[in-house]
Amino acid sequence: KKKKPKLLNKFDKTIKAELDAAEKLRKKGKVEEALRAFEALVNQYPQSPRARYGKAQSEDDLAEKMRSNEMLQQAINTYDEVVSLPNVPSDLIKLSLKREADRQQFLGRMRGSLVTLQKLVQLFPSETSFKNDLGVGYLLIGDNSNAKKVYEEVLSLAPNDGFAKVHYGFILKAENKIAESIPYLQEGLESGDPGTDDGRFYFHLGDALQRMGNKEAYKWYELGYQRGHFASVWQRSLYNVKGLKAQPWWTARETGYTELVKSLEKNWKLIRDEGLAVMDKKRNLFLPEDENLREKGDWSQFTLWQQGRKNENACKSVPKTCALLERFPEATGCRRGQIKYSIMHPGTHVWPHTGPTNCRLRMHLGLVIPKEGCRIRCAQENRGWEEGKVLIFDDSFEHEVWQDAESYRLIFIVDVWHPELTAQQRRTLPAI
């Protein structure tokens, strides 16, 4: 059993009855009364760490009740004050700083949270859990190299720490050290330690195994599905809306976006010709795919809309194509997708991969398609492209692409909102 934290210093023990009475109000959910009681105690006994901590917790509770960021900032400040008082029990320091860092992260104050976590690690250097939290703090600001150092330190002190292992494996995978990442991700997940049962770790372990040609990948996808992280073994997106119709391939009629599909197919030559006109290498409009999805080859894209935002400059180069799309908010307003040209050269293979969300469907309009050698697999079915025809699939399902033709393949990609999303969801879902 966990030891109960010691929260009272010598002085606080003398006012225990008053502290308990205020805490009782807080536990009963009488937040405003609890806050008044703790404020009175802080005014009467400014040196009492426990009273100050109770005030911080009450402000924290009230911030949640009022949904007030201002009140939450007040709570953060009060947690910080606790630590600067004399004779604060170490358990109370730990609780105050941990909660302060957590609330700073909640408000998006990642750098402030990092400073708080660094303070915790300095005060309690032998506690690996604080180092683990600090590593997460670095990851949240995109500082993978400092996070990596932190986890190396943890693993030198506690070689079997599952939390450090999954995060260290995650960083190695991000560095494209695929083979090296596997044992850390796998052993970390197998440890069952708190904080390891996360869909991202199943996702990246499976992906790393797939890239090494190891069929064990599907065992981990299956496990991720059983643990509730994936909608199915094949559909492994992590940013989802529950209950949306899920199938790998769709027809235009099933999507309800028949007008858009007709318009793309009717005007495919116009879209193709504008795309061909901007393909000139010297203009550098097509940028190489940068998500590390290629095993080999040459694959570039020219993006017109991203996260529901129009790229005005790009559209100047293909004005008719952009004008054509303006009529279809299901595409131009899809904040979880893109609209782009995609060119793939012979000898390209795209690893099996999964899109981030089940909130969109992806349309591929064939523009320049070699007679043979190009195919796409979504889940367990392969298909090919045809010039002037639209293919529709749900890219939250695993898909893979081969380009083994004699010449390049050019397609036009249009992401649309999943047809079952409500107008409210389309307005409020955060962009991806």
PDB file of C-alpha atoms in Angstrom, residues 50 59 68 84 104 107 137 153 160 228 254 293 346 418:
ATOM      1  CA  ARG A  50      -0.952  23.341   4.337  1.00  0.00           C
ATOM      2  CA  GLU A  59      -8.864  27.790  -6.577  1.00  0.00           C
ATOM      3  CA  SER A  68     -11.974  30.088 -15.858  1.00  0.00           C
ATOM      4  CA  SER A  84       8.656  29.112  -1.028  1.00  0.00           C
ATOM      5  CA  GLN A 104       0.555  24.883 -16.678  1.00  0.00           C
ATOM      6  CA  LEU A 107      -3.130  26.044 -20.128  1.00  0.00           C
ATOM      7  CA  GLY A 137       7.834  18.247 -20.725  1.00  0.00           C
ATOM      8  CA  GLU A 153      19.623   9.099 -17.353  1.00  0.00           C
ATOM      9  CA  ASN A 160      13.569  -1.642 -16.162  1.00  0.00           C
ATOM     10  CA  GLY A 228      -9.369   0.175 -27.010  1.00  0.00           C
ATOM     11  CA  GLU A 254     -22.045   6.456 -50.349  1.00  0.00           C
ATOM     12  CA  LEU A 293       6.545   7.383 -45.293  1.00  0.00           C
ATOM     13  CA  PRO A 346       9.111   4.972 -60.812  1.00  0.00           C
ATOM     14  CA  HIS A 418     -16.568  12.261 -43.283  1.00  0.00           C
TER      15      HIS A 418
END
